Amino acid sequence: MNKIKMITPLVEMDGDEMTRILWKLIKEILIEPYVDLKTEYYDLGLENRDLTDDKVTVQAAEACKKYGVGVKCATITPNAQRVKEYNLKSMWKSPNGTIRAVLDGTVFRAPIIVKGIEPLIPSWKKPIIIARHAYGDVYKDVEAAVVKGGKAELVITDESGNKEVKEIFSYKNSEGIVLGMHNTSASIKSFAESCFKYALDSKKDLWFSTKDTISKTYDHTFKDVFAELYETKYKKAFQEAGISYFYTLIDDAVARVVRSEGGYIWALKNYDGDVMSDMVATAFGSLAMMTSVLVSPDGNYEFEAAHGTVTRHYYKYLDGEKTSTNSMATIFAWTGALRKRGELDGINELCAFADKLEAAAIRTVEQGCMTKDLAAIFKSDDVNPVVLDSEEFIRAIAERI
Ligand code: NAP
Ligand code: MG
């Protein structure tokens, strides 16, 4: 068989622990037999990040910017315990945070849907993709406690030193609390660009919701930025693609989401996205079936699984035990990246291969061959789930390609 040829390399970011083990198996068993794989490899494993003073993470992010498409394995974000465990020079920052800062992107999380793993909300038939604005708001706020009799004011000083003062609250009868948070129009615009781009890419409707009726300047600015960008730049393309942009108040959106059958992108402000993504992921069944893609406003893509390095399984693996770790989301990170590379370089065979690999992975589970986490929630009248170990599951997919 002739292997599918690639033109531009994929930026490949290797990672840690159990997902690093899966990464190698996926490449060897599911991809390299069919694709003449061309990657620019960056080892983001914690040891190498420490060895390079974390420069490798920045280099990988820069490479994503240069080539446009990257695929990333889950990585450890070190805490005090990891600093000891790996004898690190420093408590390095989250690689995902570093990559996001370089690419300035929005993260889209989408569940993989298979028959037998049914969402907790029975009307959901298609994925609901959550887009979370990952800048500002309560995550970069300033908070204070205020004593009784005190007063909190909002002071805005312009470049020439002119001050505008607004009273927030006078704490005449009780002590209390106050917080200040911010956002920038540039960041909101980047967020909106990424959302419109991703909607066009995936040919899905885009929903956006805030609390603009109550927050008449803050949230309303989000609404206005989205509306203006849609009218001036994306409306025609949306009409041609047969998709729509829909804005509604967040309470109304929540009610509609629960009643919907899915199949759209739901864009949310930072805090709303934090909360709603956990709700949606849980309701779709399993974190191990959740994929994630970072899309930058200038059109760079970084694909990964939403879950972590599955540490508990890795320690078993190190003890020589067989693990049954689910590789679906990591496989879909690879197929997402290969398909995008195929689209950008005009290699139809590469896109078709990505489709086939995804279909084979879904069929494997639907025919009853799956990892332990899925077997525990699999429901079917005529298929009895068989639990496979990590490698057996990947080989079962290979048989079906
Ligand atoms: P995790 O790796 O997602 O695992 C949490 C638990 O969820 C696992 O112990 C396992 O449950 C289950 N699970 C997750 N993925 C699974 C899979 N593919 N197959 C089967 N079961 C799966 O989260 P964590 O334990 O909180 O974090 C571990 C490390 O990952 C940390 O060092 C953290 O910094 C890192 N992390 C990285 C990323 C990223 O790179 N994007 C994201 C999150 C966390 P059972 O043990 O019950 O089987
Ligand atoms: Mg959360």
Tab-separated table of C-alpha atoms and ligand atoms in Angstrom:
chain	number	residue	atom	x	y	z
A	1	MET	CA	0.000	0.000	0.000
A	2	ASN	CA	1.204	3.521	-0.785
A	3	LYS	CA	1.328	5.711	2.263
A	4	ILE	CA	-0.418	9.086	2.179
A	5	LYS	CA	2.137	11.823	1.586
A	6	MET	CA	2.136	15.054	3.586
A	7	ILE	CA	3.428	18.465	2.466
A	8	THR	CA	3.713	20.676	5.555
A	9	PRO	CA	4.797	19.147	8.877
A	10	LEU	CA	2.448	18.921	11.835
A	11	VAL	CA	3.766	20.387	15.061
A	12	GLU	CA	3.903	17.369	17.354
A	13	MET	CA	4.035	18.065	21.103
A	14	ASP	CA	4.760	14.983	23.169
A	15	GLY	CA	3.703	14.904	26.819
A	16	ASP	CA	3.706	13.006	30.086
A	17	GLU	CA	2.808	9.827	31.936
A	18	MET	CA	0.072	7.500	30.638
A	19	THR	CA	-0.844	9.724	27.711
A	20	ARG	CA	2.794	9.658	26.568
A	21	ILE	CA	2.547	5.852	26.431
A	22	LEU	CA	-0.723	6.066	24.439
A	23	TRP	CA	0.814	8.699	22.137
A	24	LYS	CA	3.524	6.314	20.934
A	25	LEU	CA	1.062	3.435	20.434
A	26	ILE	CA	-1.374	5.628	18.468
A	27	LYS	CA	1.383	6.802	16.143
A	28	GLU	CA	2.868	3.337	15.588
A	29	ILE	CA	-0.350	1.341	15.262
A	30	LEU	CA	-2.932	3.759	13.855
A	31	ILE	CA	-1.119	6.426	11.863
A	32	GLU	CA	2.349	5.510	10.618
A	33	PRO	CA	1.212	2.379	8.702
A	34	TYR	CA	-1.017	4.603	6.532
A	35	VAL	CA	0.527	8.070	6.530
A	36	ASP	CA	4.063	9.072	5.647
A	37	LEU	CA	3.950	11.161	8.792
A	38	LYS	CA	5.801	14.464	8.670
A	39	THR	CA	6.073	16.209	12.031
A	40	GLU	CA	8.243	18.762	13.728
A	41	TYR	CA	8.690	17.141	17.125
A	42	TYR	CA	8.781	19.009	20.445
A	43	ASP	CA	9.167	17.050	23.655
A	44	LEU	CA	6.984	18.809	26.250
A	45	GLY	CA	7.503	15.976	28.736
A	46	LEU	CA	8.237	17.504	32.133
A	47	GLU	CA	11.887	16.351	32.166
A	48	ASN	CA	12.629	18.110	28.907
A	49	ARG	CA	10.746	21.238	29.925
A	50	ASP	CA	12.934	21.350	33.012
A	51	LEU	CA	16.085	20.654	30.988
A	52	THR	CA	15.310	23.511	28.567
A	53	ASP	CA	14.049	25.925	31.273
A	54	ASP	CA	10.638	25.549	29.610
A	55	LYS	CA	11.928	27.172	26.395
A	56	VAL	CA	10.733	24.127	24.475
A	57	THR	CA	7.103	25.053	25.233
A	58	VAL	CA	7.498	28.529	23.759
A	59	GLN	CA	9.337	27.077	20.747
A	60	ALA	CA	6.483	24.620	20.176
A	61	ALA	CA	3.916	27.415	20.360
A	62	GLU	CA	5.948	29.511	17.909
A	63	ALA	CA	6.057	26.516	15.575
A	64	CYS	CA	2.240	26.256	15.744
A	65	LYS	CA	2.140	29.877	14.645
A	66	LYS	CA	4.571	29.194	11.805
A	67	TYR	CA	2.941	26.043	10.414
A	68	GLY	CA	-0.660	26.606	11.513
A	69	VAL	CA	-1.483	23.165	12.948
A	70	GLY	CA	-0.272	21.357	16.051
A	71	VAL	CA	-1.246	18.269	18.032
A	72	LYS	CA	-0.473	18.063	21.736
A	73	CYS	CA	-0.295	15.223	24.246
A	74	ALA	CA	-1.491	15.910	27.810
A	75	THR	CA	1.234	17.344	30.042
A	76	ILE	CA	1.821	17.703	33.770
A	77	THR	CA	1.281	21.165	35.211
A	78	PRO	CA	3.723	21.006	38.102
A	79	ASN	CA	2.691	21.706	41.686
A	80	ALA	CA	4.855	21.469	44.824
A	81	GLN	CA	4.578	17.679	44.886
A	82	ARG	CA	5.699	17.382	41.236
A	83	VAL	CA	8.657	19.705	41.880
A	84	LYS	CA	9.855	17.138	44.431
A	85	GLU	CA	8.906	14.072	42.372
A	86	TYR	CA	10.806	15.292	39.275
A	87	ASN	CA	13.437	17.300	41.160
A	88	LEU	CA	12.549	20.389	39.107
A	89	LYS	CA	14.530	23.620	38.901
A	90	SER	CA	11.313	25.614	39.101
A	91	MET	CA	7.532	25.173	39.299
A	92	TRP	CA	7.062	25.653	35.541
A	93	LYS	CA	3.832	27.227	34.332
A	94	SER	CA	1.016	25.321	32.677
A	95	PRO	CA	2.145	24.500	29.098
A	96	ASN	CA	-1.413	25.075	27.882
A	97	GLY	CA	-1.370	28.536	29.431
A	98	THR	CA	1.969	29.317	27.765
A	99	ILE	CA	0.758	28.091	24.363
A	100	ARG	CA	-2.496	30.028	24.692
A	101	ALA	CA	-0.588	33.203	25.571
A	102	VAL	CA	1.526	32.871	22.389
A	103	LEU	CA	-1.347	31.972	20.063
A	104	ASP	CA	-4.015	34.162	21.758
A	105	GLY	CA	-6.688	31.606	21.100
A	106	THR	CA	-10.039	30.336	22.204
A	107	VAL	CA	-10.517	26.766	23.400
A	108	PHE	CA	-13.366	24.745	21.888
A	109	ARG	CA	-14.348	21.550	23.691
A	110	ALA	CA	-16.384	18.938	21.857
A	111	PRO	CA	-17.578	15.506	23.038
A	112	ILE	CA	-17.178	12.368	20.913
A	113	ILE	CA	-20.622	10.837	20.456
A	114	VAL	CA	-21.041	7.038	20.239
A	115	LYS	CA	-24.127	4.834	20.459
A	116	GLY	CA	-24.282	3.191	23.852
A	117	ILE	CA	-22.721	6.103	25.741
A	118	GLU	CA	-25.872	8.153	26.107
A	119	PRO	CA	-25.927	11.740	27.391
A	120	LEU	CA	-27.688	12.262	30.718
A	121	ILE	CA	-30.000	14.633	28.848
A	122	PRO	CA	-31.953	12.338	26.515
A	123	SER	CA	-32.765	15.017	23.913
A	124	TRP	CA	-29.060	15.634	23.176
A	125	LYS	CA	-28.295	13.820	19.916
A	126	LYS	CA	-25.391	15.899	18.579
A	127	PRO	CA	-22.350	17.432	20.252
A	128	ILE	CA	-22.582	20.754	22.055
A	129	ILE	CA	-19.272	22.523	21.615
A	130	ILE	CA	-18.321	24.986	24.325
A	131	ALA	CA	-16.166	28.012	23.455
A	132	ARG	CA	-14.807	29.722	26.554
A	133	HIS	CA	-13.257	33.188	26.493
A	134	ALA	CA	-10.016	32.572	28.355
A	135	TYR	CA	-9.095	36.109	29.374
A	136	GLY	CA	-9.900	38.487	32.227
A	137	ASP	CA	-13.080	38.815	34.296
A	138	VAL	CA	-13.043	37.251	37.751
A	139	TYR	CA	-9.818	35.288	36.959
A	140	LYS	CA	-7.824	38.548	36.920
A	141	ASP	CA	-9.878	40.534	39.423
A	142	VAL	CA	-8.905	42.725	42.355
A	143	GLU	CA	-10.863	42.118	45.546
A	144	ALA	CA	-11.058	43.838	48.893
A	145	ALA	CA	-12.882	43.731	52.199
A	146	VAL	CA	-14.426	47.047	53.226
A	147	VAL	CA	-14.993	48.118	56.842
A	148	LYS	CA	-18.303	49.457	58.103
A	149	GLY	CA	-18.585	53.151	57.322
A	150	GLY	CA	-16.253	52.796	54.351
A	151	LYS	CA	-16.970	53.576	50.726
A	152	ALA	CA	-15.906	51.829	47.529
A	153	GLU	CA	-15.378	53.866	44.350
A	154	LEU	CA	-14.425	53.108	40.775
A	155	VAL	CA	-11.722	55.509	39.570
A	156	ILE	CA	-10.703	55.711	35.912
A	157	THR	CA	-7.664	57.851	35.104
A	158	ASP	CA	-7.032	58.744	31.456
A	159	GLU	CA	-3.623	59.313	29.814
A	160	SER	CA	-3.503	62.985	30.825
A	161	GLY	CA	-4.424	62.251	34.414
A	162	ASN	CA	-8.113	63.265	34.348
A	163	LYS	CA	-10.118	61.222	36.803
A	164	GLU	CA	-13.646	59.894	36.559
A	165	VAL	CA	-15.010	58.675	39.888
A	166	LYS	CA	-18.105	56.513	40.307
A	167	GLU	CA	-19.439	55.387	43.654
A	168	ILE	CA	-19.904	51.614	43.860
A	169	PHE	CA	-21.321	51.378	47.380
A	170	SER	CA	-21.357	53.108	50.737
A	171	TYR	CA	-21.020	50.599	53.571
A	172	LYS	CA	-22.995	52.663	56.096
A	173	ASN	CA	-24.697	49.879	57.989
A	174	SER	CA	-22.400	46.937	57.480
A	175	GLU	CA	-18.874	45.941	56.512
A	176	GLY	CA	-18.670	44.171	53.169
A	177	ILE	CA	-16.711	43.142	50.097
A	178	VAL	CA	-15.983	44.551	46.654
A	179	LEU	CA	-14.317	43.361	43.469
A	180	GLY	CA	-13.055	45.008	40.317
A	181	MET	CA	-12.605	43.144	37.073
A	182	HIS	CA	-11.699	44.078	33.533
A	183	ASN	CA	-11.584	43.014	29.941
A	184	THR	CA	-10.267	44.570	26.736
A	185	SER	CA	-12.056	45.111	23.444
A	186	ALA	CA	-9.049	43.606	21.651
A	187	SER	CA	-9.368	40.354	23.590
A	188	ILE	CA	-13.139	40.190	23.141
A	189	LYS	CA	-12.668	40.779	19.413
A	190	SER	CA	-10.083	37.968	19.168
A	191	PHE	CA	-12.513	35.698	20.982
A	192	ALA	CA	-15.305	36.622	18.575
A	193	GLU	CA	-13.046	36.110	15.521
A	194	SER	CA	-12.070	32.626	16.723
A	195	CYS	CA	-15.720	31.715	17.326
A	196	PHE	CA	-16.944	32.872	13.917
A	197	LYS	CA	-13.980	31.146	12.222
A	198	TYR	CA	-14.574	27.884	14.037
A	199	ALA	CA	-18.321	27.982	13.263
A	200	LEU	CA	-17.547	28.371	9.548
A	201	ASP	CA	-14.889	25.642	9.721
A	202	SER	CA	-17.163	23.145	11.398
A	203	LYS	CA	-20.356	24.361	9.644
A	204	LYS	CA	-22.228	24.676	12.912
A	205	ASP	CA	-24.512	27.402	14.252
A	206	LEU	CA	-22.942	29.749	16.782
A	207	TRP	CA	-24.764	30.748	19.974
A	208	PHE	CA	-23.507	33.465	22.274
A	209	SER	CA	-24.976	34.543	25.580
A	210	THR	CA	-24.201	37.069	28.329
A	211	LYS	CA	-26.169	38.972	30.972
A	212	ASP	CA	-26.343	42.221	28.959
A	213	THR	CA	-29.704	43.348	30.381
A	214	ILE	CA	-28.180	43.665	33.856
A	215	SER	CA	-24.592	44.482	32.918
A	216	LYS	CA	-25.296	47.346	30.550
A	217	THR	CA	-21.688	48.312	29.765
A	218	TYR	CA	-19.571	45.254	30.599
A	219	ASP	CA	-21.598	42.375	29.189
A	220	HIS	CA	-23.249	44.624	26.631
A	221	THR	CA	-19.822	45.339	25.119
A	222	PHE	CA	-19.348	41.600	24.527
A	223	LYS	CA	-22.729	41.493	22.786
A	224	ASP	CA	-21.915	44.568	20.664
A	225	VAL	CA	-18.440	43.379	19.625
A	226	PHE	CA	-19.864	40.054	18.445
A	227	ALA	CA	-22.791	41.743	16.659
A	228	GLU	CA	-20.591	44.253	14.854
A	229	LEU	CA	-18.051	41.672	13.717
A	230	TYR	CA	-20.856	39.432	12.488
A	231	GLU	CA	-22.549	42.218	10.503
A	232	THR	CA	-19.378	43.609	8.968
A	233	LYS	CA	-17.317	40.487	8.337
A	234	TYR	CA	-19.052	37.136	8.717
A	235	LYS	CA	-22.754	37.482	7.823
A	236	LYS	CA	-22.356	36.700	4.141
A	237	ALA	CA	-20.107	33.687	4.738
A	238	PHE	CA	-22.537	32.351	7.365
A	239	GLN	CA	-25.463	32.680	4.939
A	240	GLU	CA	-23.485	30.921	2.209
A	241	ALA	CA	-22.554	28.109	4.612
A	242	GLY	CA	-26.189	27.785	5.726
A	243	ILE	CA	-25.387	28.424	9.394
A	244	SER	CA	-26.632	31.096	11.767
A	245	TYR	CA	-25.377	33.363	14.542
A	246	PHE	CA	-27.755	33.567	17.480
A	247	TYR	CA	-27.462	35.830	20.522
A	248	THR	CA	-29.647	35.387	23.582
A	249	LEU	CA	-29.591	36.208	27.289
A	250	ILE	CA	-27.664	33.585	29.287
A	251	ASP	CA	-30.693	32.399	31.296
A	252	ASP	CA	-32.618	31.866	28.098
A	253	ALA	CA	-29.611	30.091	26.559
A	254	VAL	CA	-29.367	27.636	29.465
A	255	ALA	CA	-33.053	26.745	29.123
A	256	ARG	CA	-32.725	26.314	25.355
A	257	VAL	CA	-29.553	24.193	25.649
A	258	VAL	CA	-31.265	21.733	27.973
A	259	ARG	CA	-34.218	21.381	25.590
A	260	SER	CA	-32.096	21.265	22.418
A	261	GLU	CA	-30.793	18.310	20.445
A	262	GLY	CA	-27.277	19.801	20.314
A	263	GLY	CA	-25.235	20.341	17.181
A	264	TYR	CA	-24.041	23.922	17.744
A	265	ILE	CA	-21.244	25.943	19.308
A	266	TRP	CA	-22.042	27.800	22.515
A	267	ALA	CA	-19.710	30.732	23.152
A	268	LEU	CA	-19.448	31.955	26.732
A	269	LYS	CA	-17.607	34.504	28.820
A	270	ASN	CA	-14.752	33.211	30.964
A	271	TYR	CA	-16.651	32.276	34.135
A	272	ASP	CA	-19.803	31.074	32.354
A	273	GLY	CA	-17.605	28.889	30.121
A	274	ASP	CA	-15.708	27.466	33.086
A	275	VAL	CA	-18.943	26.365	34.763
A	276	MET	CA	-20.923	25.316	31.693
A	277	SER	CA	-18.077	23.272	30.162
A	278	ASP	CA	-17.991	21.042	33.256
A	279	MET	CA	-21.773	20.692	33.187
A	280	VAL	CA	-21.838	19.810	29.489
A	281	ALA	CA	-18.838	17.430	29.717
A	282	THR	CA	-20.383	15.523	32.613
A	283	ALA	CA	-23.778	15.349	30.939
A	284	PHE	CA	-22.184	13.886	27.789
A	285	GLY	CA	-20.842	10.961	29.810
A	286	SER	CA	-17.069	10.974	30.147
A	287	LEU	CA	-14.068	13.291	30.321
A	288	ALA	CA	-12.106	10.667	28.391
A	289	MET	CA	-14.388	11.324	25.385
A	290	MET	CA	-13.877	15.086	25.311
A	291	THR	CA	-11.663	16.696	22.675
A	292	SER	CA	-10.293	20.178	22.713
A	293	VAL	CA	-8.941	22.552	20.084
A	294	LEU	CA	-7.328	25.937	20.507
A	295	VAL	CA	-8.180	28.241	17.589
A	296	SER	CA	-6.340	31.543	17.267
A	297	PRO	CA	-7.953	34.611	15.673
A	298	ASP	CA	-5.447	34.488	12.805
A	299	GLY	CA	-6.313	30.861	12.084
A	300	ASN	CA	-3.817	28.595	13.875
A	301	TYR	CA	-5.023	25.324	15.386
A	302	GLU	CA	-3.790	23.219	18.282
A	303	PHE	CA	-5.599	19.927	18.927
A	304	GLU	CA	-5.569	17.891	22.136
A	305	ALA	CA	-7.582	15.715	24.503
A	306	ALA	CA	-9.390	17.575	27.286
A	307	HIS	CA	-8.258	15.132	29.988
A	308	GLY	CA	-4.926	15.063	31.797
A	309	THR	CA	-2.036	12.598	31.888
A	310	VAL	CA	-4.055	9.943	33.804
A	311	THR	CA	-1.446	9.675	36.564
A	312	ARG	CA	-3.140	6.903	38.543
A	313	HIS	CA	-3.026	4.574	35.523
A	314	TYR	CA	0.633	5.490	34.851
A	315	TYR	CA	1.747	4.399	38.302
A	316	LYS	CA	0.052	1.027	37.675
A	317	TYR	CA	1.804	0.826	34.305
A	318	LEU	CA	5.150	1.493	36.014
A	319	ASP	CA	4.362	-1.383	38.391
A	320	GLY	CA	4.069	-3.641	35.341
A	321	GLU	CA	0.272	-3.817	35.443
A	322	LYS	CA	-1.830	-3.599	32.297
A	323	THR	CA	-4.030	-0.497	32.221
A	324	SER	CA	-7.275	0.088	30.398
A	325	THR	CA	-6.824	3.758	29.518
A	326	ASN	CA	-9.124	5.347	26.964
A	327	SER	CA	-7.234	6.750	23.959
A	328	MET	CA	-10.292	8.082	22.062
A	329	ALA	CA	-9.780	11.793	22.790
A	330	THR	CA	-6.052	11.588	21.970
A	331	ILE	CA	-6.829	9.751	18.718
A	332	PHE	CA	-9.350	12.476	17.826
A	333	ALA	CA	-6.710	15.108	18.551
A	334	TRP	CA	-4.545	13.433	15.886
A	335	THR	CA	-7.400	13.083	13.384
A	336	GLY	CA	-8.447	16.701	13.951
A	337	ALA	CA	-4.894	17.862	13.248
A	338	LEU	CA	-4.378	15.581	10.222
A	339	ARG	CA	-7.719	16.662	8.713
A	340	LYS	CA	-6.916	20.346	9.199
A	341	ARG	CA	-3.454	19.819	7.655
A	342	GLY	CA	-5.113	18.015	4.746
A	343	GLU	CA	-7.583	20.866	4.239
A	344	LEU	CA	-4.901	23.556	4.326
A	345	ASP	CA	-2.578	21.670	1.962
A	346	GLY	CA	-5.329	20.317	-0.310
A	347	ILE	CA	-4.575	16.641	0.447
A	348	ASN	CA	-7.981	14.954	0.208
A	349	GLU	CA	-6.586	11.501	1.082
A	350	LEU	CA	-5.371	12.844	4.411
A	351	CYS	CA	-8.831	14.231	5.272
A	352	ALA	CA	-10.431	10.959	4.184
A	353	PHE	CA	-7.982	9.000	6.350
A	354	ALA	CA	-8.883	11.141	9.380
A	355	ASP	CA	-12.592	10.432	8.738
A	356	LYS	CA	-11.901	6.698	8.424
A	357	LEU	CA	-9.842	6.520	11.589
A	358	GLU	CA	-12.559	8.331	13.564
A	359	ALA	CA	-15.266	6.086	12.129
A	360	ALA	CA	-13.216	2.983	12.994
A	361	ALA	CA	-12.697	4.210	16.572
A	362	ILE	CA	-16.415	4.870	17.020
A	363	ARG	CA	-17.347	1.520	15.448
A	364	THR	CA	-14.948	-0.282	17.796
A	365	VAL	CA	-16.817	1.014	20.839
A	366	GLU	CA	-20.263	0.590	19.278
A	367	GLN	CA	-19.416	-3.065	18.526
A	368	GLY	CA	-18.635	-3.586	22.204
A	369	CYS	CA	-14.824	-3.346	22.345
A	370	MET	CA	-13.863	-0.607	24.773
A	371	THR	CA	-11.813	0.498	27.760
A	372	LYS	CA	-12.951	0.059	31.352
A	373	ASP	CA	-14.216	3.627	31.854
A	374	LEU	CA	-16.659	3.259	28.954
A	375	ALA	CA	-17.767	-0.280	29.798
A	376	ALA	CA	-18.963	1.066	33.141
A	377	ILE	CA	-21.434	3.443	31.465
A	378	PHE	CA	-22.172	1.560	28.212
A	379	LYS	CA	-25.851	0.740	27.689
A	380	SER	CA	-27.118	-1.521	24.921
A	381	ASP	CA	-29.782	-4.180	24.426
A	382	ASP	CA	-27.808	-6.289	21.968
A	383	VAL	CA	-24.095	-5.551	22.511
A	384	ASN	CA	-22.198	-6.822	25.543
A	385	PRO	CA	-19.160	-4.706	26.312
A	386	VAL	CA	-15.765	-6.416	26.392
A	387	VAL	CA	-13.076	-4.616	28.373
A	388	LEU	CA	-9.747	-4.308	26.555
A	389	ASP	CA	-6.439	-3.047	27.852
A	390	SER	CA	-4.924	0.164	26.467
A	391	GLU	CA	-2.988	-1.489	23.640
A	392	GLU	CA	-5.665	-4.054	22.761
A	393	PHE	CA	-8.172	-1.222	22.298
A	394	ILE	CA	-5.863	0.587	19.872
A	395	ARG	CA	-5.250	-2.676	17.976
A	396	ALA	CA	-9.015	-3.302	17.825
A	397	ILE	CA	-9.401	0.073	16.124
A	398	ALA	CA	-6.582	-0.751	13.682
A	399	GLU	CA	-8.431	-3.931	12.643
A	400	ARG	CA	-11.404	-1.783	11.660
A	401	ILE	CA	-9.656	0.953	9.662
B	1	NAP	P1	-6.765	13.254	34.565
B	1	NAP	O1	-5.409	12.901	34.084
B	1	NAP	O2	-7.711	13.752	33.535
B	1	NAP	O3	-7.367	11.993	35.295
B	1	NAP	C1	-8.378	12.027	36.281
B	1	NAP	C2	-9.095	10.690	36.339
B	1	NAP	O4	-10.065	10.643	35.298
B	1	NAP	C3	-8.202	9.486	36.092
B	1	NAP	O5	-7.571	9.064	37.257
B	1	NAP	C4	-9.196	8.504	35.533
B	1	NAP	O6	-10.035	7.954	36.552
B	1	NAP	C5	-10.082	9.384	34.690
B	1	NAP	N1	-9.572	9.524	33.305
B	1	NAP	C6	-9.135	10.663	32.711
B	1	NAP	N2	-8.766	10.431	31.459
B	1	NAP	C7	-8.952	9.106	31.245
B	1	NAP	C8	-8.726	8.247	30.135
B	1	NAP	N3	-8.229	8.727	28.980
B	1	NAP	N4	-9.048	6.940	30.256
B	1	NAP	C9	-9.529	6.465	31.400
B	1	NAP	N5	-9.768	7.227	32.488
B	1	NAP	C10	-9.480	8.532	32.417
B	1	NAP	O7	-6.671	14.412	35.685
B	1	NAP	P2	-5.759	14.557	36.989
B	1	NAP	O8	-5.496	13.231	37.577
B	1	NAP	O9	-6.405	15.590	37.767
B	1	NAP	O10	-4.388	15.154	36.451
B	1	NAP	C11	-3.251	14.375	36.135
B	1	NAP	C12	-2.179	15.268	35.533
B	1	NAP	O11	-2.651	15.776	34.288
B	1	NAP	C13	-1.820	16.460	36.389
B	1	NAP	O12	-0.418	16.539	36.530
B	1	NAP	C14	-2.351	17.658	35.629
B	1	NAP	O13	-1.498	18.767	35.738
B	1	NAP	C15	-2.389	17.162	34.203
B	1	NAP	N6	-3.453	17.764	33.362
B	1	NAP	C16	-3.092	18.117	32.090
B	1	NAP	C17	-4.023	18.609	31.204
B	1	NAP	C18	-3.576	18.970	29.823
B	1	NAP	O14	-2.436	18.797	29.458
B	1	NAP	N7	-4.447	19.472	28.990
B	1	NAP	C19	-5.358	18.722	31.594
B	1	NAP	C20	-5.721	18.329	32.893
B	1	NAP	C21	-4.758	17.840	33.757
B	1	NAP	P3	-9.707	6.579	37.334
B	1	NAP	O15	-8.381	6.777	37.972
B	1	NAP	O16	-10.847	6.491	38.312
B	1	NAP	O17	-9.703	5.460	36.327
B	2	MG	MG	-14.335	24.317	35.468
